[in-house]
Amino acid sequence: MLAESLFFSAVLFCIGVVGVLTRRNAIILFMCVELMLNAVNLTFVAFAQVYGVAGQVFVFFVMTVAAAEAAVGLAIIIALFRHRQTVNLQNINLLKG
Amino acid sequence: MNFNLAIPTQLTIALGPDLLLMFGAMVLLLFAAWRPESARHQRSVGVWSLVLTVLTLNATIWYLYRGNTAGPGPIAVDNFRWMADIIILLGAGCTIALSIDDNERKGIHAGESHVLVLLAASGMMLLVAARDMMIVFLGIEVMSISIYCLAGINRRSARGAEGALKYFLLGAFSTAFLLYGIALVYGATGATNLSVIGERIVSLHMLKSPILLIGMALMLVGFGFKVSTVPFHMWAPDVYDGSPSPITGFMAATVKAAAFVAFLRIWLEAFPAAAPSWHLAVAGLAAATMVIGNAIGLAQRNVKRMLAYSSIGHAGYLLVAIAASSELGASAMLFYLLAYSLATFAAFGIITVLEGETDKPLTLDDFAGLWTVRPWLAVGMTVAMLSLMGFPIFGGAGFMAKWYVLQAALQAPLPQVKLAVVLVLTTVISAGYYLYMVMVMFMRPRGEGIAAPRATPPLTRVVIVGAIALVIYLGVNPNWTTRAALAGTPVLSRAPLPVVAYPTGVPAGR
């Protein structure tokens, strides 16, 4: 059971990484990051089956922090949308050089 | 006093300064929300935040002189932590003092911007205290989430919002890597406590375990993003360019300091036995960061982007101290972080003075002929630049800091001669932009359409003069900090030295 869970979470993590690297919509990027965090949660829960409760406690911390991060992240995306009327990163290019 | 961290009261006392800052910041958040936004209220929240920072600084110094120790537990109680706290609180104080004036000029009336600096600082204090992966994660996130908000605190600036978004997306991305690394290390060793991980790696013969190696590599990537080392540095110039200047100083100096201290503690406490596996990776990152950061810095006209690449270069120098993996490296790193923070805040203080009313980025042309209009600002900027470069005598603490890092690299259990050579050569490259800046200020005529800078506001002046004075003082008399920092690494010195774990046949090289 451990091997399957680890494999599944690794696949989920890789899907998240590929999504972040290839997609250009800020919201979808953010969803991919959340997918990566949940893959990590799955890993922690799987290892907690072997090592005891510490991994599960860690999952609660990760979920709490991810919620706080989502609140701040969506606020930042809205702030940018008010300026540029888009959340597509290809059109967001004031800063470069 | 030797704290037993299993007893809640003693744990609370051991977390004293951190808790003081956190509760104070909560109270100040209520105070900031108490009255409607106005310039006057913004200033009063800022002043009270400064008072709280000074109080916490005093508490930290008191803990430093008590010289407490602690048994095993989730947090470290040693002088290494208190010295790092002092660097963080100095940085937070400088940031708040600079942003009180900067907010007033830009018409940002949000008093909570100062509270966010305090919350970020409390996250950093947690991070440098951490001896458990959970605390590392919580500290990094409390710090990062506050900084994401601060990067976009100027709601009227499209550049600020864009910088904040980039910082947020890449920050969250790197956190996921760090976290997956932590999960795999937990899976390999069954522990989240740093010293327990270190023991189990040895006792379970984990050195060749693929899960541990992948976990360490992912953690290295995560920290590489946070401290902006070279393959993971792309966000730094954009974010530094978009954020308000005091906040940029905070990100360039203090955030980097906290992340580096945690980086060093994790690598020397949890993974010392695995040094043969990570040593080459860290050394490679250090060399690439030094070379590429300083080389791209040469091409910059925008001053904040130039300082961003300079800060990437400095991340490389600091990685050399980690690659040395010794107590000497740890104390050299602390001294370097102090000198670097002070010089950075002096430079960004001067940048906030020169920035005009508009959102336009500051270029080298704005500095041309500064000597003829504002000679003292030009002199201050010169000292800051020379200190960042590591110039002897006039550069003050910057020179001593580089000297200590070099010494640590050469006297490490496994001498880092190549890295030391790269460090010296890239310092020469960095002279290309630091000295060019000095040349522009003193030898170019003032441009036609460029207005004279405004008068320096009083708090900003205090920060600039204080930082420059400390840089020069530490350059003449560096001993007290190094002594405190050297005395401050009992935990690290108790950890098995990396050389023990090298396979026989590799020369230990003393």
Short mmCIF file of N, CA and C in Angstrom, two decimals, chain B residues 248-372:
data_model
loop_
_atom_site.label_atom_id
_atom_site.label_comp_id
_atom_site.label_asym_id
_atom_site.label_seq_id
_atom_site.Cartn_x
_atom_site.Cartn_y
_atom_site.Cartn_z
N THR B 248 12.09 46.18 -0.68
CA THR B 248 13.13 45.50 -1.45
C THR B 248 14.36 45.26 -0.58
N GLY B 249 14.72 46.30 0.20
CA GLY B 249 15.85 46.12 1.11
C GLY B 249 15.60 44.97 2.08
N PHE B 250 14.36 44.92 2.60
CA PHE B 250 13.99 43.87 3.55
C PHE B 250 14.13 42.49 2.90
N MET B 251 13.66 42.39 1.63
CA MET B 251 13.75 41.09 0.94
C MET B 251 15.19 40.73 0.64
N ALA B 252 15.97 41.73 0.20
CA ALA B 252 17.34 41.45 -0.22
C ALA B 252 18.20 41.09 0.97
N ALA B 253 17.98 41.74 2.11
CA ALA B 253 18.88 41.53 3.25
C ALA B 253 18.31 40.54 4.26
N THR B 254 17.15 40.88 4.83
CA THR B 254 16.69 40.17 6.01
C THR B 254 16.09 38.81 5.67
N VAL B 255 15.26 38.77 4.63
CA VAL B 255 14.68 37.48 4.24
C VAL B 255 15.80 36.51 3.89
N LYS B 256 16.78 37.02 3.15
CA LYS B 256 17.90 36.18 2.76
C LYS B 256 18.66 35.69 3.99
N ALA B 257 18.85 36.61 4.97
CA ALA B 257 19.58 36.24 6.18
C ALA B 257 18.87 35.09 6.90
N ALA B 258 17.55 35.24 7.09
CA ALA B 258 16.82 34.21 7.84
C ALA B 258 16.86 32.88 7.10
N ALA B 259 16.65 32.93 5.76
CA ALA B 259 16.64 31.68 5.01
C ALA B 259 18.02 31.02 5.06
N PHE B 260 19.09 31.82 4.98
CA PHE B 260 20.42 31.24 5.02
C PHE B 260 20.74 30.61 6.37
N VAL B 261 20.30 31.27 7.44
CA VAL B 261 20.58 30.71 8.77
C VAL B 261 19.90 29.35 8.91
N ALA B 262 18.63 29.26 8.45
CA ALA B 262 17.92 27.97 8.54
C ALA B 262 18.58 26.94 7.64
N PHE B 263 18.96 27.37 6.45
CA PHE B 263 19.66 26.52 5.49
C PHE B 263 20.90 25.89 6.16
N LEU B 264 21.72 26.76 6.75
CA LEU B 264 22.95 26.27 7.39
C LEU B 264 22.63 25.31 8.52
N ARG B 265 21.64 25.68 9.33
CA ARG B 265 21.34 24.82 10.48
C ARG B 265 20.86 23.45 10.03
N ILE B 266 19.98 23.42 9.04
CA ILE B 266 19.48 22.13 8.57
C ILE B 266 20.61 21.31 7.99
N TRP B 267 21.44 21.95 7.15
CA TRP B 267 22.47 21.17 6.48
C TRP B 267 23.54 20.68 7.44
N LEU B 268 23.85 21.48 8.47
CA LEU B 268 24.91 21.05 9.38
C LEU B 268 24.39 20.21 10.54
N GLU B 269 23.07 20.31 10.84
CA GLU B 269 22.58 19.50 11.96
C GLU B 269 21.94 18.20 11.49
N ALA B 270 21.19 18.28 10.37
CA ALA B 270 20.48 17.08 9.95
C ALA B 270 21.30 16.26 8.96
N PHE B 271 22.05 16.93 8.09
CA PHE B 271 22.71 16.19 7.01
C PHE B 271 24.24 16.22 7.08
N PRO B 272 24.87 16.40 8.24
CA PRO B 272 26.33 16.48 8.19
C PRO B 272 26.95 15.18 7.68
N ALA B 273 26.32 14.04 8.04
CA ALA B 273 26.91 12.76 7.64
C ALA B 273 26.80 12.54 6.14
N ALA B 274 25.80 13.20 5.51
CA ALA B 274 25.61 13.01 4.08
C ALA B 274 26.42 14.00 3.26
N ALA B 275 27.37 14.69 3.90
CA ALA B 275 28.13 15.74 3.21
C ALA B 275 28.72 15.29 1.87
N PRO B 276 29.25 14.07 1.75
CA PRO B 276 29.79 13.69 0.44
C PRO B 276 28.74 13.76 -0.66
N SER B 277 27.45 13.55 -0.31
CA SER B 277 26.42 13.61 -1.34
C SER B 277 26.07 15.03 -1.74
N TRP B 278 25.97 15.94 -0.73
CA TRP B 278 25.48 17.28 -1.09
C TRP B 278 26.60 18.27 -1.34
N HIS B 279 27.81 17.92 -0.93
CA HIS B 279 28.84 18.94 -0.96
C HIS B 279 29.09 19.49 -2.35
N LEU B 280 29.16 18.59 -3.34
CA LEU B 280 29.45 19.02 -4.70
C LEU B 280 28.32 19.90 -5.24
N ALA B 281 27.07 19.52 -4.92
CA ALA B 281 25.92 20.30 -5.40
C ALA B 281 25.97 21.72 -4.84
N VAL B 282 26.22 21.83 -3.51
CA VAL B 282 26.24 23.16 -2.91
C VAL B 282 27.40 23.98 -3.48
N ALA B 283 28.56 23.34 -3.64
CA ALA B 283 29.71 24.07 -4.17
C ALA B 283 29.44 24.53 -5.59
N GLY B 284 28.79 23.66 -6.40
CA GLY B 284 28.48 24.04 -7.78
C GLY B 284 27.51 25.21 -7.82
N LEU B 285 26.45 25.13 -6.97
CA LEU B 285 25.51 26.25 -6.89
C LEU B 285 26.23 27.53 -6.52
N ALA B 286 27.15 27.43 -5.54
CA ALA B 286 27.86 28.63 -5.08
C ALA B 286 28.65 29.23 -6.23
N ALA B 287 29.40 28.40 -6.96
CA ALA B 287 30.24 28.93 -8.04
C ALA B 287 29.37 29.55 -9.12
N ALA B 288 28.30 28.83 -9.55
CA ALA B 288 27.44 29.36 -10.60
C ALA B 288 26.80 30.67 -10.17
N THR B 289 26.34 30.72 -8.90
CA THR B 289 25.67 31.93 -8.42
C THR B 289 26.62 33.12 -8.41
N MET B 290 27.85 32.88 -7.92
CA MET B 290 28.81 33.99 -7.88
C MET B 290 29.10 34.51 -9.27
N VAL B 291 29.37 33.60 -10.20
CA VAL B 291 29.79 34.03 -11.54
C VAL B 291 28.63 34.71 -12.27
N ILE B 292 27.48 34.02 -12.36
CA ILE B 292 26.39 34.55 -13.19
C ILE B 292 25.77 35.79 -12.56
N GLY B 293 25.55 35.76 -11.23
CA GLY B 293 24.98 36.94 -10.58
C GLY B 293 25.80 38.18 -10.84
N ASN B 294 27.11 38.09 -10.63
CA ASN B 294 27.94 39.27 -10.80
C ASN B 294 28.10 39.66 -12.26
N ALA B 295 28.15 38.65 -13.16
CA ALA B 295 28.34 38.97 -14.58
C ALA B 295 27.13 39.71 -15.13
N ILE B 296 25.89 39.24 -14.79
CA ILE B 296 24.71 39.92 -15.32
C ILE B 296 24.57 41.29 -14.66
N GLY B 297 25.03 41.41 -13.42
CA GLY B 297 24.97 42.71 -12.74
C GLY B 297 25.67 43.80 -13.53
N LEU B 298 26.72 43.43 -14.25
CA LEU B 298 27.48 44.42 -15.03
C LEU B 298 26.61 45.11 -16.06
N ALA B 299 25.59 44.40 -16.58
CA ALA B 299 24.84 44.92 -17.72
C ALA B 299 23.67 45.80 -17.30
N GLN B 300 23.44 46.02 -15.99
CA GLN B 300 22.22 46.69 -15.55
C GLN B 300 22.36 48.20 -15.52
N ARG B 301 21.31 48.91 -15.99
CA ARG B 301 21.25 50.36 -15.86
C ARG B 301 20.31 50.74 -14.72
N ASN B 302 19.28 49.90 -14.52
CA ASN B 302 18.31 50.13 -13.47
C ASN B 302 18.95 49.76 -12.12
N VAL B 303 18.98 50.74 -11.19
CA VAL B 303 19.78 50.55 -9.98
C VAL B 303 19.24 49.42 -9.10
N LYS B 304 17.89 49.33 -9.01
CA LYS B 304 17.36 48.26 -8.14
C LYS B 304 17.63 46.88 -8.74
N ARG B 305 17.58 46.79 -10.08
CA ARG B 305 17.91 45.49 -10.70
C ARG B 305 19.38 45.17 -10.49
N MET B 306 20.23 46.21 -10.56
CA MET B 306 21.66 46.00 -10.34
C MET B 306 21.89 45.44 -8.92
N LEU B 307 21.20 46.07 -7.95
CA LEU B 307 21.37 45.58 -6.57
C LEU B 307 20.77 44.18 -6.42
N ALA B 308 19.74 43.86 -7.22
CA ALA B 308 19.18 42.51 -7.16
C ALA B 308 20.23 41.50 -7.61
N TYR B 309 20.91 41.79 -8.73
CA TYR B 309 21.95 40.85 -9.17
C TYR B 309 23.10 40.83 -8.18
N SER B 310 23.41 41.99 -7.59
CA SER B 310 24.44 42.00 -6.56
C SER B 310 24.02 41.08 -5.41
N SER B 311 22.72 41.11 -5.05
CA SER B 311 22.30 40.26 -3.93
C SER B 311 22.36 38.79 -4.33
N ILE B 312 22.15 38.49 -5.62
CA ILE B 312 22.32 37.10 -6.07
C ILE B 312 23.78 36.70 -5.91
N GLY B 313 24.70 37.60 -6.31
CA GLY B 313 26.11 37.32 -6.14
C GLY B 313 26.46 37.05 -4.67
N HIS B 314 25.85 37.87 -3.78
CA HIS B 314 26.14 37.68 -2.35
C HIS B 314 25.62 36.34 -1.85
N ALA B 315 24.49 35.88 -2.44
CA ALA B 315 23.99 34.54 -2.07
C ALA B 315 25.06 33.50 -2.39
N GLY B 316 25.78 33.71 -3.50
CA GLY B 316 26.86 32.79 -3.84
C GLY B 316 27.97 32.80 -2.81
N TYR B 317 28.37 34.02 -2.37
CA TYR B 317 29.42 34.09 -1.35
C TYR B 317 28.99 33.38 -0.07
N LEU B 318 27.69 33.55 0.28
CA LEU B 318 27.20 32.93 1.51
C LEU B 318 27.16 31.41 1.37
N LEU B 319 26.88 30.93 0.15
CA LEU B 319 26.89 29.48 -0.05
C LEU B 319 28.28 28.90 0.16
N VAL B 320 29.31 29.72 -0.13
CA VAL B 320 30.67 29.25 0.13
C VAL B 320 30.83 28.94 1.62
N ALA B 321 30.25 29.82 2.46
CA ALA B 321 30.33 29.58 3.91
C ALA B 321 29.61 28.28 4.28
N ILE B 322 28.51 27.97 3.58
CA ILE B 322 27.81 26.71 3.89
C ILE B 322 28.63 25.53 3.39
N ALA B 323 29.24 25.68 2.20
CA ALA B 323 30.05 24.59 1.66
C ALA B 323 31.23 24.29 2.57
N ALA B 324 31.71 25.32 3.30
CA ALA B 324 32.82 25.08 4.22
C ALA B 324 32.39 24.14 5.34
N SER B 325 31.09 24.16 5.66
CA SER B 325 30.48 23.33 6.69
C SER B 325 31.34 23.14 7.93
N SER B 326 31.62 24.27 8.59
CA SER B 326 32.34 24.21 9.87
C SER B 326 31.80 25.33 10.76
N GLU B 327 32.24 25.31 12.05
CA GLU B 327 31.82 26.40 12.93
C GLU B 327 32.32 27.74 12.43
N LEU B 328 33.54 27.72 11.90
CA LEU B 328 34.11 28.95 11.38
C LEU B 328 33.24 29.48 10.25
N GLY B 329 32.75 28.56 9.41
CA GLY B 329 31.87 28.95 8.32
C GLY B 329 30.59 29.55 8.87
N ALA B 330 30.04 28.96 9.95
CA ALA B 330 28.79 29.47 10.51
C ALA B 330 28.98 30.88 11.05
N SER B 331 30.09 31.11 11.78
CA SER B 331 30.27 32.45 12.34
C SER B 331 30.60 33.44 11.24
N ALA B 332 31.37 33.00 10.22
CA ALA B 332 31.66 33.90 9.10
C ALA B 332 30.37 34.29 8.41
N MET B 333 29.43 33.32 8.28
CA MET B 333 28.18 33.63 7.61
C MET B 333 27.39 34.66 8.40
N LEU B 334 27.34 34.52 9.73
CA LEU B 334 26.59 35.49 10.53
C LEU B 334 27.18 36.89 10.37
N PHE B 335 28.51 36.99 10.43
CA PHE B 335 29.13 38.31 10.30
C PHE B 335 28.86 38.87 8.91
N TYR B 336 28.93 38.01 7.90
CA TYR B 336 28.69 38.45 6.53
C TYR B 336 27.26 38.98 6.40
N LEU B 337 26.30 38.24 6.99
CA LEU B 337 24.90 38.66 6.89
C LEU B 337 24.70 40.02 7.56
N LEU B 338 25.37 40.23 8.71
CA LEU B 338 25.24 41.52 9.40
C LEU B 338 25.79 42.64 8.53
N ALA B 339 27.01 42.45 8.02
CA ALA B 339 27.64 43.49 7.21
C ALA B 339 26.83 43.76 5.95
N TYR B 340 26.37 42.68 5.32
CA TYR B 340 25.61 42.81 4.09
C TYR B 340 24.28 43.51 4.33
N SER B 341 23.59 43.15 5.44
CA SER B 341 22.30 43.80 5.74
C SER B 341 22.50 45.29 5.92
N LEU B 342 23.53 45.67 6.72
CA LEU B 342 23.71 47.10 7.00
C LEU B 342 23.99 47.87 5.72
N ALA B 343 24.89 47.34 4.88
CA ALA B 343 25.23 48.05 3.64
C ALA B 343 24.01 48.12 2.73
N THR B 344 23.21 47.04 2.68
CA THR B 344 22.03 47.03 1.82
C THR B 344 21.03 48.08 2.28
N PHE B 345 20.81 48.16 3.61
CA PHE B 345 19.82 49.14 4.06
C PHE B 345 20.31 50.56 3.85
N ALA B 346 21.62 50.80 3.98
CA ALA B 346 22.13 52.14 3.66
C ALA B 346 21.85 52.45 2.20
N ALA B 347 22.14 51.51 1.29
CA ALA B 347 21.94 51.75 -0.14
C ALA B 347 20.47 51.98 -0.44
N PHE B 348 19.58 51.14 0.11
CA PHE B 348 18.16 51.31 -0.20
C PHE B 348 17.58 52.56 0.47
N GLY B 349 18.13 52.97 1.61
CA GLY B 349 17.71 54.23 2.21
C GLY B 349 17.98 55.37 1.26
N ILE B 350 19.18 55.38 0.66
CA ILE B 350 19.53 56.45 -0.27
C ILE B 350 18.66 56.37 -1.51
N ILE B 351 18.35 55.13 -1.95
CA ILE B 351 17.48 54.99 -3.12
C ILE B 351 16.10 55.57 -2.84
N THR B 352 15.55 55.34 -1.63
CA THR B 352 14.22 55.90 -1.34
C THR B 352 14.26 57.43 -1.37
N VAL B 353 15.39 58.02 -0.98
CA VAL B 353 15.47 59.48 -1.03
C VAL B 353 15.47 59.96 -2.48
N LEU B 354 16.19 59.26 -3.35
CA LEU B 354 16.33 59.72 -4.73
C LEU B 354 15.10 59.44 -5.58
N GLU B 355 14.27 58.47 -5.17
CA GLU B 355 13.11 58.13 -5.99
C GLU B 355 12.17 59.32 -6.09
N GLY B 356 11.70 59.57 -7.31
CA GLY B 356 10.80 60.69 -7.52
C GLY B 356 9.38 60.35 -7.12
N GLU B 357 8.46 61.24 -7.45
CA GLU B 357 7.05 61.02 -7.13
C GLU B 357 6.48 59.88 -7.97
N THR B 358 7.02 59.69 -9.18
CA THR B 358 6.41 58.74 -10.10
C THR B 358 6.83 57.32 -9.78
N ASP B 359 6.26 56.39 -10.52
CA ASP B 359 6.53 54.98 -10.34
C ASP B 359 7.74 54.54 -11.17
N LYS B 360 8.37 55.52 -11.84
CA LYS B 360 9.44 55.21 -12.79
C LYS B 360 10.63 54.61 -12.06
N PRO B 361 11.24 53.53 -12.60
CA PRO B 361 12.40 52.96 -11.93
C PRO B 361 13.61 53.90 -11.98
N LEU B 362 14.43 53.78 -10.95
CA LEU B 362 15.62 54.64 -10.81
C LEU B 362 16.76 54.06 -11.65
N THR B 363 17.38 54.89 -12.50
CA THR B 363 18.49 54.37 -13.29
C THR B 363 19.79 55.06 -12.86
N LEU B 364 20.88 54.62 -13.45
CA LEU B 364 22.17 55.21 -13.09
C LEU B 364 22.21 56.70 -13.43
N ASP B 365 21.41 57.14 -14.44
CA ASP B 365 21.40 58.56 -14.79
C ASP B 365 20.93 59.42 -13.62
N ASP B 366 20.02 58.87 -12.78
CA ASP B 366 19.56 59.65 -11.64
C ASP B 366 20.67 59.86 -10.61
N PHE B 367 21.69 59.02 -10.67
CA PHE B 367 22.80 59.16 -9.72
C PHE B 367 23.92 60.04 -10.27
N ALA B 368 23.84 60.36 -11.58
CA ALA B 368 24.95 61.11 -12.18
C ALA B 368 25.11 62.46 -11.49
N GLY B 369 26.34 62.77 -11.12
CA GLY B 369 26.62 64.07 -10.51
C GLY B 369 25.98 64.26 -9.15
N LEU B 370 25.67 63.18 -8.46
CA LEU B 370 25.05 63.33 -7.14
C LEU B 370 25.97 64.11 -6.19
N TRP B 371 27.27 63.96 -6.39
CA TRP B 371 28.26 64.63 -5.54
C TRP B 371 28.08 66.14 -5.59
N THR B 372 27.67 66.68 -6.76
CA THR B 372 27.57 68.13 -6.87
C THR B 372 26.31 68.66 -6.20
#
